[in-house]
């Protein structure tokens, strides 16, 4: 890889992380907070896939590829899959907590949850 | 019979399997059956890990899962590497889970969450995550186990979903920890980009072979990878989730969170530094030491000040955990094997003391539906045994000889002062302040000493009143296990200090832990690692350790007495000075807003600061 495609994926990963962090820091709705966490996590997918990319490589499925065909790194793809599973678990659990907060507190605005401080 | 190399995977698999069995069998089994099954399962894992600890000795037990052993130094498999520090903290986790299962046996009168098997199943799942994190030799695996223990911990924290506060605490805990875990994964991606490896030993060896030294990528990867463990360890400014989560989690869960999960964060920092980054291709010790030490000092001071200010007893204990984790990190940060060994002793003994204190606070919640220091004034008189144990826990926290906390603190201090002569004073001061706050609670609640008023109007604070009792039958007789479990935990804390050989074993274990070439050889080229020669035996209860333990206990007693009895008897001038001190720490309390957005902002600031510090010092 050379030129702009060499660094662009990494810049995009960094940008997604920062956008997610900004959203988390300024969020006024807990559903939005959990969504921003998922956005921040997406930066890991982009970074890992960028790391494993090989110029001209194809999907690492060997059943229908000629021997010697360049493929992209299958390890990072396995990592991303695991990462997605982890992310789905976390997002589901946190959203369940938010639903329950809505039921008990009657609000999803973090500014109105004032019981824990000091 | 399994052989030694099968033990590390078994120690992870057994609680995982137990969780599945309980989740399924809980539909039919009665409450007692579930609890007995969970207890047996937890005891089985304790036995396995004790066996692993014994069989590992002063070497390492390496297992390549699925038989993917390395050929010529390369393997695509996943490795578990147990040395005595790793298997020791896994054993501590298993013991604490056993204690929590025993304590929870009679704690929840009505199991919520469907059926009686759910809560113990979650505890066993939590145990699998912690043991896996302690034993893994692979960075990506560490991330997965980190998230496993995280997700289960969020669920356990918010377990009482009928009650509003635990939900709030669990959400803050979840967002902060998962965000940090994703940053860790970014760091793992950067390391994989540089080295093409995922194992601790493999990455370390490849970094050294690359010959590029600590360039920008390695510095970024170092800070990013440590983000997860640092947040888990609740170092300031990454600590905000901890008091919110610990104040609201069910008491048996607090025992696990404060006793061992937070300490696993410190373990993660130490393990990742020594295996991956301690070589010539990593981060120089002169950059790591001051950065970590600054975090540690800040954490212990903030934790101690905030602990003193609390009236919500669980929140007070949570801040005392923050303060102590600062001390543990200081013990690790000097990067000396002897200090690390002392810290390991300190962690083991602290788990006993802190677990007992949380368990005894759970009794208050059970009896009175409150954990508010002011509201409970004098009401503990009907529970003298609980009060006596609470007081013992407080002096154990101060490090009174012969408790293990005093021994660990003394060993860590003796070694750390060669790097920074002022460190022993920090250890003494911080353990004294936190223990004084706990003693103050004991005096007010169980002896009815001093006045019932507390605090100043208009302060940002969490009172402990109006808590939902965690049980629905408040007038039952006090179950014996609710007192027996904390008593056993305190006995364990004492045993760490009085059983000879414990300190020596941990000292040698720390030397093995810091032997990086040995770790790399054991993981990649089995059989070639030379054994680590035993060093000089540590000074068991040196005069300095005894004196420092006595000094912090005396300071704690004096501090508690002043706090309880002085307000009515001192001059107006002293009162004005106290008032000024109080106003000075008020902004610090104001930072703990309970808002997830603020906590994320602090996390970002902390990581940026760490990047700048490590980058400038390398």
XYZ file of C-alpha atoms in Angstrom:
736
model
C 0.000 0.000 0.000
C 1.240 3.454 -0.734
C 0.017 6.991 -0.977
C -3.152 8.131 0.620
C -4.576 4.610 1.040
C -1.581 3.773 3.208
C -2.559 6.064 6.059
C -6.218 6.882 5.397
C -7.680 3.799 7.193
C -5.669 4.621 10.336
C -6.806 8.243 10.241
C -10.402 7.069 9.852
C -10.018 4.707 12.841
C -8.640 7.549 14.964
C -11.411 9.882 13.820
C -14.148 7.355 14.674
C -12.670 6.876 18.140
C -12.583 10.635 18.776
C -16.132 11.108 17.499
C -17.303 8.317 19.802
C -15.480 9.844 22.776
C -16.955 13.267 22.035
C -20.433 11.787 21.841
C -19.965 9.928 25.115
C -18.683 13.016 26.898
C -21.514 15.276 25.776
C -24.408 12.807 25.647
C -27.750 13.875 27.130
C -29.527 10.577 26.562
C -28.433 7.195 27.890
C -29.498 5.318 24.744
C -27.316 7.746 22.806
C -24.483 7.047 25.297
C -24.618 3.315 24.582
C -24.756 4.067 20.855
C -21.652 6.248 21.126
C -19.857 3.430 22.900
C -20.620 1.208 19.907
C -19.294 3.956 17.594
C -16.058 4.155 19.596
C -15.792 0.390 19.304
C -16.172 0.522 15.511
C -12.781 2.203 15.364
C -11.254 -1.120 16.481
C -12.842 -2.911 13.501
C -11.431 -0.397 11.043
C -7.982 -0.443 12.614
C -7.761 -4.241 12.749
C -8.975 -4.703 9.166
C -6.530 -2.036 7.962
C -3.686 -3.799 9.752
C -4.483 -7.099 8.050
C -4.971 -5.750 4.510
C -2.585 -6.948 1.821
C -2.443 -5.212 -1.564
C -4.365 -7.231 -4.107
C -5.333 -9.791 -1.485
C -8.612 -11.624 -1.581
C -10.767 -13.137 1.178
C -8.902 -15.845 3.092
C -11.179 -18.666 1.974
C -8.998 -21.357 0.489
C -11.602 -23.730 -0.935
C -12.062 -21.834 -4.197
C -8.757 -19.959 -4.470
C -5.786 -21.058 -6.558
C -2.781 -22.032 -4.432
C -0.481 -19.036 -4.177
C -3.245 -16.423 -4.422
C -2.458 -13.524 -2.038
C -5.020 -13.282 0.761
C -5.573 -10.748 3.514
C -4.560 -11.722 7.069
C -7.179 -14.138 8.448
C -6.057 -13.612 12.063
C -7.364 -10.039 12.269
C -10.641 -11.152 10.728
C -11.021 -13.698 13.523
C -10.185 -10.958 16.015
C -12.806 -8.635 14.532
C -15.421 -11.393 14.676
C -14.652 -11.999 18.355
C -14.707 -8.257 18.919
C -18.177 -7.991 17.339
C -19.472 -10.762 19.613
C -18.034 -8.995 22.666
C -19.497 -5.692 21.497
C -22.949 -7.171 20.937
C -22.940 -8.654 24.455
C -21.895 -5.378 26.051
C -24.353 -3.274 24.046
C -27.248 -5.627 24.795
C -26.520 -5.655 28.527
C -26.086 -1.885 28.747
C -29.292 -1.242 26.781
C -31.133 -3.595 29.140
C -29.823 -1.523 32.056
C -30.992 1.681 30.328
C -34.493 0.241 29.833
C -34.602 -0.655 33.504
C -33.365 2.843 34.450
C -36.187 4.323 32.389
C -38.655 2.154 34.282
C -37.339 2.997 37.761
C -36.264 6.624 37.374
C -38.663 7.643 34.614
C -35.871 9.346 32.670
C -32.939 8.586 30.383
C -31.334 12.002 30.874
C -28.080 11.468 32.822
C -28.341 14.974 34.309
C -31.473 13.900 36.135
C -29.859 10.866 37.789
C -28.458 12.622 40.793
C -28.266 9.990 43.487
C -24.590 9.126 43.274
C -22.193 11.960 43.881
C -19.513 13.325 46.198
C -6.083 -37.712 36.768
C -5.130 -34.525 34.917
C -1.449 -33.758 34.572
C -0.019 -30.426 35.626
C -0.188 -28.873 32.163
C -3.947 -29.553 32.032
C -4.570 -27.589 35.196
C -4.648 -23.990 33.853
C -7.299 -24.665 31.161
C -9.253 -26.815 33.620
C -9.243 -24.021 36.192
C -10.991 -21.796 33.624
C -13.272 -24.476 32.195
C -14.569 -25.851 35.498
C -16.340 -22.658 36.662
C -17.577 -21.986 33.103
C -19.157 -25.426 33.022
C -20.509 -24.944 36.535
C -22.205 -21.725 35.466
C -23.965 -23.536 32.614
C -25.049 -26.418 34.869
C -26.436 -24.021 37.495
C -28.226 -21.895 34.930
C -29.964 -24.995 33.580
C -30.425 -27.040 36.759
C -31.630 -23.994 38.692
C -34.975 -24.345 36.938
C -35.722 -27.551 38.827
C -33.428 -27.545 41.848
C -34.635 -25.942 45.073
C -32.724 -23.024 46.555
C -30.652 -25.208 48.898
C -29.668 -27.542 46.060
C -28.405 -24.636 43.943
C -26.374 -23.202 46.792
C -24.807 -26.545 47.700
C -23.971 -27.204 44.051
C -22.422 -23.737 43.649
C -20.434 -24.189 46.862
C -19.085 -27.560 45.734
C -18.172 -26.133 42.349
C -16.371 -23.139 43.827
C -14.535 -25.441 46.260
C -13.468 -27.692 43.375
C -11.885 -24.735 41.582
C -10.107 -23.675 44.779
C -8.685 -27.204 44.998
C -7.558 -27.155 41.343
C -5.838 -23.789 41.727
C -4.208 -24.792 45.019
C -2.870 -27.858 43.211
C -1.620 -25.640 40.370
C 0.079 -23.311 42.870
C 1.798 -26.283 44.507
C 2.770 -28.038 41.273
C 4.090 -24.870 39.598
C 6.615 -24.254 42.367
C 9.210 -21.691 41.418
C 8.801 -22.378 37.720
C 6.003 -21.911 35.215
C 3.241 -24.210 34.014
C 2.738 -23.646 30.302
C -0.202 -25.146 28.412
C -0.871 -24.736 24.721
C -4.598 -25.126 24.360
C -5.600 -27.832 21.888
C -2.024 -29.062 21.573
C -0.895 -26.268 19.223
C 2.632 -26.330 20.586
C 5.188 -24.003 19.008
C 7.514 -25.305 16.304
C 10.807 -23.424 16.077
C 9.491 -20.631 18.263
C 6.248 -20.082 16.334
C 2.720 -21.232 17.033
C -0.729 -20.183 15.959
C -2.132 -21.553 19.219
C -3.242 -19.876 22.414
C -1.099 -20.263 25.505
C -1.800 -20.178 29.225
C 1.217 -19.481 31.414
C 0.868 -19.902 35.175
C 3.578 -18.732 37.512
C 3.076 -18.320 41.231
C 1.945 -14.696 41.080
C -0.604 -15.528 38.364
C -1.874 -18.738 39.935
C -1.738 -17.040 43.338
C -4.091 -14.226 42.359
C -6.307 -16.761 40.562
C -6.411 -18.773 43.797
C -7.291 -15.602 45.703
C -10.151 -14.965 43.262
C -11.397 -18.533 43.710
C -11.257 -18.247 47.512
C -13.162 -14.956 47.442
C -15.804 -16.475 45.145
C -16.160 -19.382 47.577
C -16.582 -16.875 50.423
C -19.145 -14.887 48.419
C -21.117 -18.034 47.562
C -21.131 -18.992 51.249
C -22.148 -15.498 52.312
C -24.885 -15.206 49.683
C -26.274 -18.567 50.795
C -28.502 -16.943 53.400
C -28.188 -13.380 52.177
C -30.833 -13.072 49.503
C -34.021 -14.395 51.021
C -35.911 -14.237 47.740
C -33.787 -15.018 44.710
C -34.598 -12.522 42.002
C -33.737 -13.041 38.366
C -35.901 -16.025 37.544
C -34.619 -18.865 39.706
C -32.178 -19.686 42.458
C -29.411 -20.761 40.091
C -28.890 -17.399 38.375
C -26.882 -15.556 41.040
C -24.405 -18.387 41.773
C -24.107 -19.054 38.032
C -23.081 -15.429 37.491
C -20.554 -15.702 40.348
C -18.966 -18.767 38.707
C -18.885 -17.032 35.312
C -17.171 -14.084 36.982
C -14.666 -16.508 38.496
C -13.919 -18.008 35.057
C -13.181 -14.528 33.687
C -10.889 -13.612 36.565
C -8.978 -16.917 36.545
C -8.598 -16.753 32.773
C -7.292 -13.192 32.926
C -4.782 -14.197 35.607
C -3.462 -17.251 33.762
C -3.474 -16.232 30.110
C -0.252 -15.721 28.200
C -1.905 -14.087 25.214
C -2.812 -10.439 24.857
C -5.988 -10.918 22.830
C -7.162 -13.639 25.196
C -6.517 -11.235 28.041
C -8.873 -8.756 26.311
C -11.584 -11.411 25.957
C -11.311 -12.560 29.576
C -11.198 -8.901 30.641
C -14.498 -8.269 28.879
C -15.989 -11.510 30.201
C -15.267 -10.549 33.785
C -16.393 -7.011 32.997
C -19.776 -7.925 31.526
C -20.539 -10.340 34.370
C -19.493 -7.712 36.894
C -21.855 -5.125 35.356
C -24.687 -7.630 35.539
C -23.854 -8.517 39.154
C -23.624 -4.832 40.126
C -27.057 -4.109 38.705
C -28.406 -7.422 39.963
C -31.194 -5.882 42.024
C -32.961 -4.440 39.013
C -35.933 -3.385 41.118
C -33.821 -0.745 42.808
C -32.863 2.475 40.956
C -29.373 3.194 42.285
C -27.605 -0.063 41.326
C -28.713 0.453 37.726
C -27.054 3.848 37.571
C -23.829 2.530 39.126
C -23.757 -0.519 36.868
C -24.210 1.607 33.743
C -21.326 3.938 34.636
C -19.184 0.880 35.448
C -20.115 -0.756 32.127
C -19.538 2.216 29.859
C -16.183 3.169 31.397
C -14.753 -0.343 31.537
C -15.892 -1.360 28.068
C -14.633 1.863 26.529
C -11.245 1.243 28.138
C -11.273 -2.338 26.880
C -11.809 -1.090 23.314
C -8.879 1.292 23.684
C -6.859 -1.726 24.838
C -7.923 -3.548 21.692
C -6.702 -0.614 19.577
C -3.338 -0.996 21.309
C -3.368 -4.726 20.584
C -4.031 -3.904 16.919
C -1.032 -1.549 16.848
C 1.221 -4.191 18.393
C -0.036 -6.775 15.913
C 0.696 -4.362 13.074
C 4.297 -4.019 14.255
C 5.024 -7.610 15.267
C 2.403 -9.911 13.727
C 2.074 -11.637 17.110
C -0.524 -11.772 19.888
C 1.148 -13.694 22.723
C 2.853 -11.736 25.512
C 6.158 -13.552 25.022
C 5.940 -13.492 21.219
C 5.197 -9.744 21.048
C 7.968 -9.019 23.521
C 10.506 -11.085 21.587
C 9.445 -9.557 18.249
C 9.665 -5.990 19.626
C 13.192 -6.670 20.846
C 14.140 -8.191 17.504
C 12.733 -5.262 15.510
C 15.447 -2.986 16.896
C 13.293 0.130 16.577
C 13.159 0.904 20.286
C 10.443 3.011 21.871
C 9.165 4.889 18.829
C 5.795 6.649 18.642
C 3.923 3.472 17.717
C 5.267 1.514 20.690
C 4.496 4.388 23.087
C 0.915 4.648 21.760
C 0.494 0.881 21.942
C 1.832 0.829 25.528
C -0.569 3.510 26.775
C -3.541 2.119 24.825
C -2.983 -1.469 25.965
C -2.707 -0.350 29.584
C -5.950 1.676 29.377
C -8.113 -1.335 30.228
C -6.126 -2.529 33.253
C -5.698 1.052 34.505
C -9.452 1.672 34.461
C -10.101 -1.718 36.052
C -7.541 -0.839 38.735
C -9.386 2.471 39.250
C -6.309 4.704 39.277
C -7.093 8.432 39.435
C -8.372 9.893 37.042
C -9.798 6.588 35.809
C -11.430 5.736 39.162
C -14.793 7.508 38.995
C -16.840 4.402 38.209
C -15.588 2.482 41.238
C -17.289 4.293 44.146
C -20.525 4.490 42.158
C -20.494 0.757 41.429
C -19.224 -0.446 44.815
C -21.675 1.704 46.739
C -24.667 0.070 45.108
C -23.659 -3.509 44.251
C -25.035 -6.302 46.468
C -22.657 -6.869 49.398
C -21.377 -10.319 48.297
C -20.500 -8.765 44.931
C -18.688 -5.861 46.627
C -16.485 -8.420 48.383
C -15.365 -9.706 44.987
C -15.066 -6.335 43.253
C -12.994 -4.675 45.969
C -11.215 -7.780 47.173
C -9.811 -9.101 43.928
C -11.196 -7.687 40.658
C -9.697 -4.224 41.088
C -6.364 -5.757 42.089
C -6.428 -7.824 38.886
C -6.146 -4.487 37.063
C -2.842 -3.806 38.840
C -1.794 -7.374 38.052
C -2.603 -6.762 34.372
C -0.445 -3.623 34.303
C 2.485 -5.471 35.866
C 2.135 -8.577 33.688
C 1.844 -6.651 30.421
C 4.733 -4.353 31.262
C 7.118 -7.120 32.273
C 6.372 -9.600 29.521
C 5.799 -7.276 26.569
C 7.469 -3.938 27.191
C 10.340 -4.508 29.638
C 12.906 -5.471 26.980
C 15.153 -3.278 24.829
C 12.397 -2.990 22.188
C 9.848 -1.777 24.755
C 9.515 1.227 27.026
C 12.533 2.152 29.183
C 12.045 1.659 32.922
C 12.953 5.306 33.478
C 9.800 6.338 31.597
C 7.483 3.770 33.170
C 8.563 4.203 36.787
C 7.847 7.940 37.267
C 4.618 7.819 35.208
C 3.136 4.924 37.156
C 4.412 6.270 40.455
C 2.774 9.651 39.824
C -0.539 7.920 39.104
C -0.107 5.785 42.216
C 0.606 8.727 44.542
C -2.280 10.760 43.132
C -4.616 7.768 43.493
C -3.711 6.985 47.082
C -4.008 10.617 48.211
C -7.321 11.272 46.426
C -8.668 7.940 47.672
C -7.697 8.703 51.270
C -9.151 12.234 51.243
C -12.404 11.115 49.633
C -12.678 8.106 51.962
C -12.526 10.367 55.001
C -15.369 12.549 53.645
C -17.958 9.824 53.138
C -20.958 8.943 55.282
C -22.310 6.173 53.012
C -20.386 3.248 54.526
C -20.031 1.205 51.332
C -18.875 4.271 49.426
C -16.366 4.951 52.195
C -15.013 1.414 51.859
C -14.924 1.840 48.069
C -12.730 4.937 48.360
C -10.520 3.078 50.810
C -10.064 0.492 48.041
C -9.065 3.309 45.659
C -6.485 4.489 48.206
C -5.083 0.997 48.725
C -4.911 0.281 45.006
C -2.788 3.421 44.782
C -0.410 1.857 47.309
C -0.349 -1.462 45.423
C 0.475 0.400 42.235
C 3.272 2.239 44.039
C 4.645 -1.156 45.093
C 4.588 -2.310 41.467
C 5.777 1.004 40.010
C 9.227 0.945 41.605
C 9.854 -2.104 39.368
C 11.717 -4.056 42.064
C 11.001 -7.770 42.570
C 11.133 -7.409 46.362
C 8.556 -4.596 46.352
C 6.373 -6.635 44.009
C 6.539 -9.637 46.359
C 5.572 -7.437 49.307
C 2.707 -5.985 47.284
C 1.457 -9.502 46.516
C 1.349 -10.264 50.252
C -0.422 -6.937 50.807
C -3.033 -7.685 48.117
C -3.783 -11.140 49.544
C -4.229 -9.815 53.079
C -6.176 -6.739 51.952
C -8.689 -8.982 50.165
C -9.441 -10.686 53.496
C -9.816 -7.442 55.447
C -11.811 -5.553 52.812
C -14.016 -8.550 52.019
C -14.829 -8.891 55.719
C -15.656 -5.184 56.072
C -18.047 -5.264 53.100
C -19.642 -8.461 54.418
C -20.202 -6.844 57.845
C -21.664 -3.733 56.201
C -24.039 -6.109 54.441
C -25.251 -7.208 57.891
C -26.110 -3.560 58.678
C -28.055 -3.322 55.440
C -29.819 -6.568 56.292
C -30.792 -5.424 59.799
C -31.529 -1.738 59.334
C -32.011 -1.105 55.618
C -29.389 1.641 55.803
C -25.654 2.094 55.434
C -25.633 5.716 56.533
C -23.030 6.416 59.221
C -25.030 9.271 60.734
C -28.415 7.596 60.525
C -27.149 4.402 62.163
C -25.608 6.245 65.115
C -25.647 3.908 68.124
C -27.989 1.440 66.497
C -25.325 -1.237 66.183
C -25.350 -1.865 69.947
C -27.618 -4.851 69.475
C -24.958 -6.508 67.275
C -21.810 -6.499 69.462
C -20.105 -9.394 67.656
C -20.481 -7.664 64.309
C -19.088 -4.461 65.826
C -16.086 -6.278 67.285
C -15.312 -7.902 63.934
C -15.721 -4.549 62.143
C -13.221 -2.967 64.532
C -10.780 -5.829 63.962
C -11.202 -5.293 60.212
C -10.417 -1.598 60.635
C -7.153 -2.191 62.494
C -6.253 -4.915 59.997
C -6.731 -2.326 57.252
C -4.328 -0.030 59.119
C -1.710 -2.791 59.054
C -1.521 -3.681 62.752
C 1.021 -6.483 63.288
C 0.628 -9.438 62.990
C -2.013 -9.014 60.274
C -0.835 -9.801 56.742
C -1.596 -6.268 55.614
C 1.095 -5.001 57.978
C 3.593 -7.582 56.696
C 2.899 -6.797 53.029
C 3.018 -3.055 53.633
C 6.302 -3.413 55.542
C 7.936 -5.549 52.830
C 6.824 -3.188 50.058
C 8.000 -0.130 52.010
C 11.409 -1.593 52.819
C 12.093 -2.231 49.151
C 10.424 0.893 47.748
C 12.334 3.314 49.933
C 15.570 2.530 48.094
C 13.986 4.269 45.092
C 12.029 7.010 46.855
C 12.760 7.536 50.563
C 9.394 9.249 51.127
C 7.318 6.284 49.955
C 7.071 4.586 53.405
C 5.485 7.787 54.750
C 2.891 7.678 51.992
C 2.073 4.050 52.857
C 1.765 4.881 56.558
C -0.297 8.029 56.057
C -2.742 6.584 53.523
C -3.383 3.341 55.400
C -3.829 5.367 58.614
C -6.374 7.774 57.103
C -8.496 5.056 55.498
C -8.419 2.919 58.636
C -9.303 5.977 60.740
C -12.401 6.557 58.620
C -13.458 2.921 59.109
C -12.757 3.102 62.865
C -14.827 6.292 63.043
C -17.747 4.369 61.559
C -17.252 1.558 64.100
C -17.201 4.021 67.012
C -20.307 5.878 65.870
C -22.428 2.958 64.748
C -21.603 0.313 67.366
C -20.578 2.363 70.371
C -22.802 5.373 69.747
C -19.830 7.661 70.375
C -19.888 11.374 69.605
C -22.857 13.109 68.081
C -25.145 11.807 65.387
C -24.806 14.792 63.072
C -22.509 14.610 60.103
C -21.347 16.789 57.311
C -22.202 20.261 56.209
C -25.316 21.325 54.424
C -24.923 21.896 50.705
C -22.083 19.423 50.138
C -22.334 17.131 47.162
C -22.738 13.771 48.859
C -24.368 10.381 48.782
C -26.137 9.593 52.012
C -26.561 5.951 52.843
C -30.120 6.236 54.103
C -33.194 4.904 52.381
C -31.379 1.964 50.822
C -33.515 -0.940 49.797
C -32.723 -3.806 52.158
C -31.250 -6.616 50.089
C -33.538 -9.092 51.806
C -37.277 -8.948 52.207
C -37.648 -10.449 55.692
C -36.016 -7.933 58.034
C -37.088 -9.534 61.302
C -35.570 -12.953 60.805
C -32.768 -14.005 63.145
C -29.279 -13.179 61.938
C -27.993 -16.148 59.901
C -24.732 -17.530 61.265
C -22.940 -17.460 57.901
C -23.284 -13.672 57.680
C -20.903 -13.449 60.652
C -18.903 -16.633 60.085
C -17.739 -15.675 56.567
C -16.259 -12.288 57.596
C -14.665 -13.934 60.640
C -13.011 -16.507 58.365
C -11.860 -13.780 55.973
C -10.241 -11.881 58.858
C -8.608 -15.126 59.994
C -7.212 -15.461 56.474
C -5.837 -11.928 56.648
C -4.161 -12.855 59.947
C -2.842 -16.144 58.545
C -1.013 -14.346 55.723
C 0.881 -12.445 58.402
C 1.619 -15.214 60.902
C 2.248 -18.325 58.785
C 5.984 -18.397 58.179
C 7.063 -19.013 54.596
C 4.267 -17.014 52.948
C 6.441 -13.933 52.539
C 9.349 -16.028 51.245
C 7.163 -17.828 48.717
C 5.808 -14.542 47.357
C 9.295 -13.025 47.285
C 10.634 -15.822 45.109
C 7.425 -15.767 43.046
C 7.993 -12.065 42.334
C 11.545 -12.797 41.219
C 10.196 -15.396 38.779
C 7.518 -12.894 37.661
C 10.154 -10.287 36.794
C 12.397 -12.783 34.974
C 11.458 -11.775 31.454
C 13.905 -13.923 29.476
C 12.731 -16.905 31.517
C 9.092 -16.176 30.675
C 9.797 -15.836 26.957
C 11.855 -19.043 26.918
C 9.239 -20.978 28.895
C 6.483 -19.929 26.503
C 8.311 -20.352 23.199
C 11.081 -22.836 23.779
C 10.028 -25.096 26.634
C 12.728 -26.709 28.705
C 15.425 -24.132 27.997
C 14.523 -21.624 30.691
C 17.082 -21.711 33.483
C 15.491 -21.684 36.951
C 15.625 -18.385 38.780
C 18.173 -18.641 41.597
C 16.661 -17.901 44.999
C 17.743 -14.548 46.337
C 18.231 -13.499 49.949
C 15.166 -14.330 52.035
C 13.105 -11.246 52.874
C 13.224 -9.937 56.409
C 10.070 -11.473 57.899
C 8.516 -8.827 60.193
C 11.540 -6.563 60.306
C 11.619 -3.937 63.041
C 10.749 -1.291 60.455
C 7.629 -3.166 59.346
C 6.416 -3.658 62.928
C 7.033 -0.017 63.808
C 5.334 1.298 60.679
C 2.320 -0.963 61.259
C 2.058 0.201 64.881
C 2.477 3.828 63.831
C -0.303 3.739 61.231
C -2.617 1.945 63.681
C -1.906 4.559 66.357
C -2.511 7.365 63.881
C -5.757 5.721 62.783
C -7.017 5.386 66.360
C -6.053 8.989 67.108
C -7.701 10.252 63.918
C -10.932 8.396 64.596
C -11.020 9.596 68.211
C -10.504 13.214 67.173
C -13.204 12.958 64.519
C -15.716 11.488 66.946
C -15.081 13.306 70.195
C -13.283 16.530 69.340
C -16.025 18.578 67.607
C -17.757 19.472 70.868
C -14.601 20.231 72.848
C -12.183 22.263 70.765
C -11.655 25.994 70.483
C -13.372 28.126 67.872
C -10.013 28.548 66.145
C -9.576 24.797 65.649
C -13.121 24.569 64.353
C -12.428 27.326 61.837
C -9.296 25.493 60.650
C -11.302 22.297 60.230
C -13.899 24.236 58.290
C -11.223 25.616 55.936
C -9.842 22.118 55.298
C -13.339 21.005 54.547
C -13.901 23.804 52.041
C -10.559 23.000 50.397
C -11.613 19.440 49.528
C -15.107 20.426 48.466
C -14.149 20.993 44.796
C -12.628 17.500 44.752
C -15.921 16.051 45.946
C -17.701 18.144 43.344
C -15.762 16.353 40.591
C -17.534 13.108 41.473
C -20.693 14.085 39.672
C -22.184 10.702 38.832
C -22.319 11.743 35.151
C -20.942 9.220 32.687
C -19.993 11.999 30.254
C -17.699 13.623 32.829
C -16.087 10.289 33.611
C -15.357 9.668 29.924
C -13.824 13.141 29.639
C -11.540 12.369 32.598
C -10.558 9.061 31.027
C -9.558 10.870 27.837
C -7.583 13.468 29.783
C -5.806 10.743 31.759
C -4.807 8.780 28.664
C -3.602 11.929 26.894
C -1.540 12.866 29.950
C -0.033 9.402 30.125
C 0.830 9.515 26.411
C 2.601 12.838 26.856
C 4.436 11.678 30.001
C 5.669 8.357 28.604
C 6.461 9.952 25.234
C 8.517 12.726 26.828
C 10.394 10.480 29.260
C 11.309 7.605 26.923
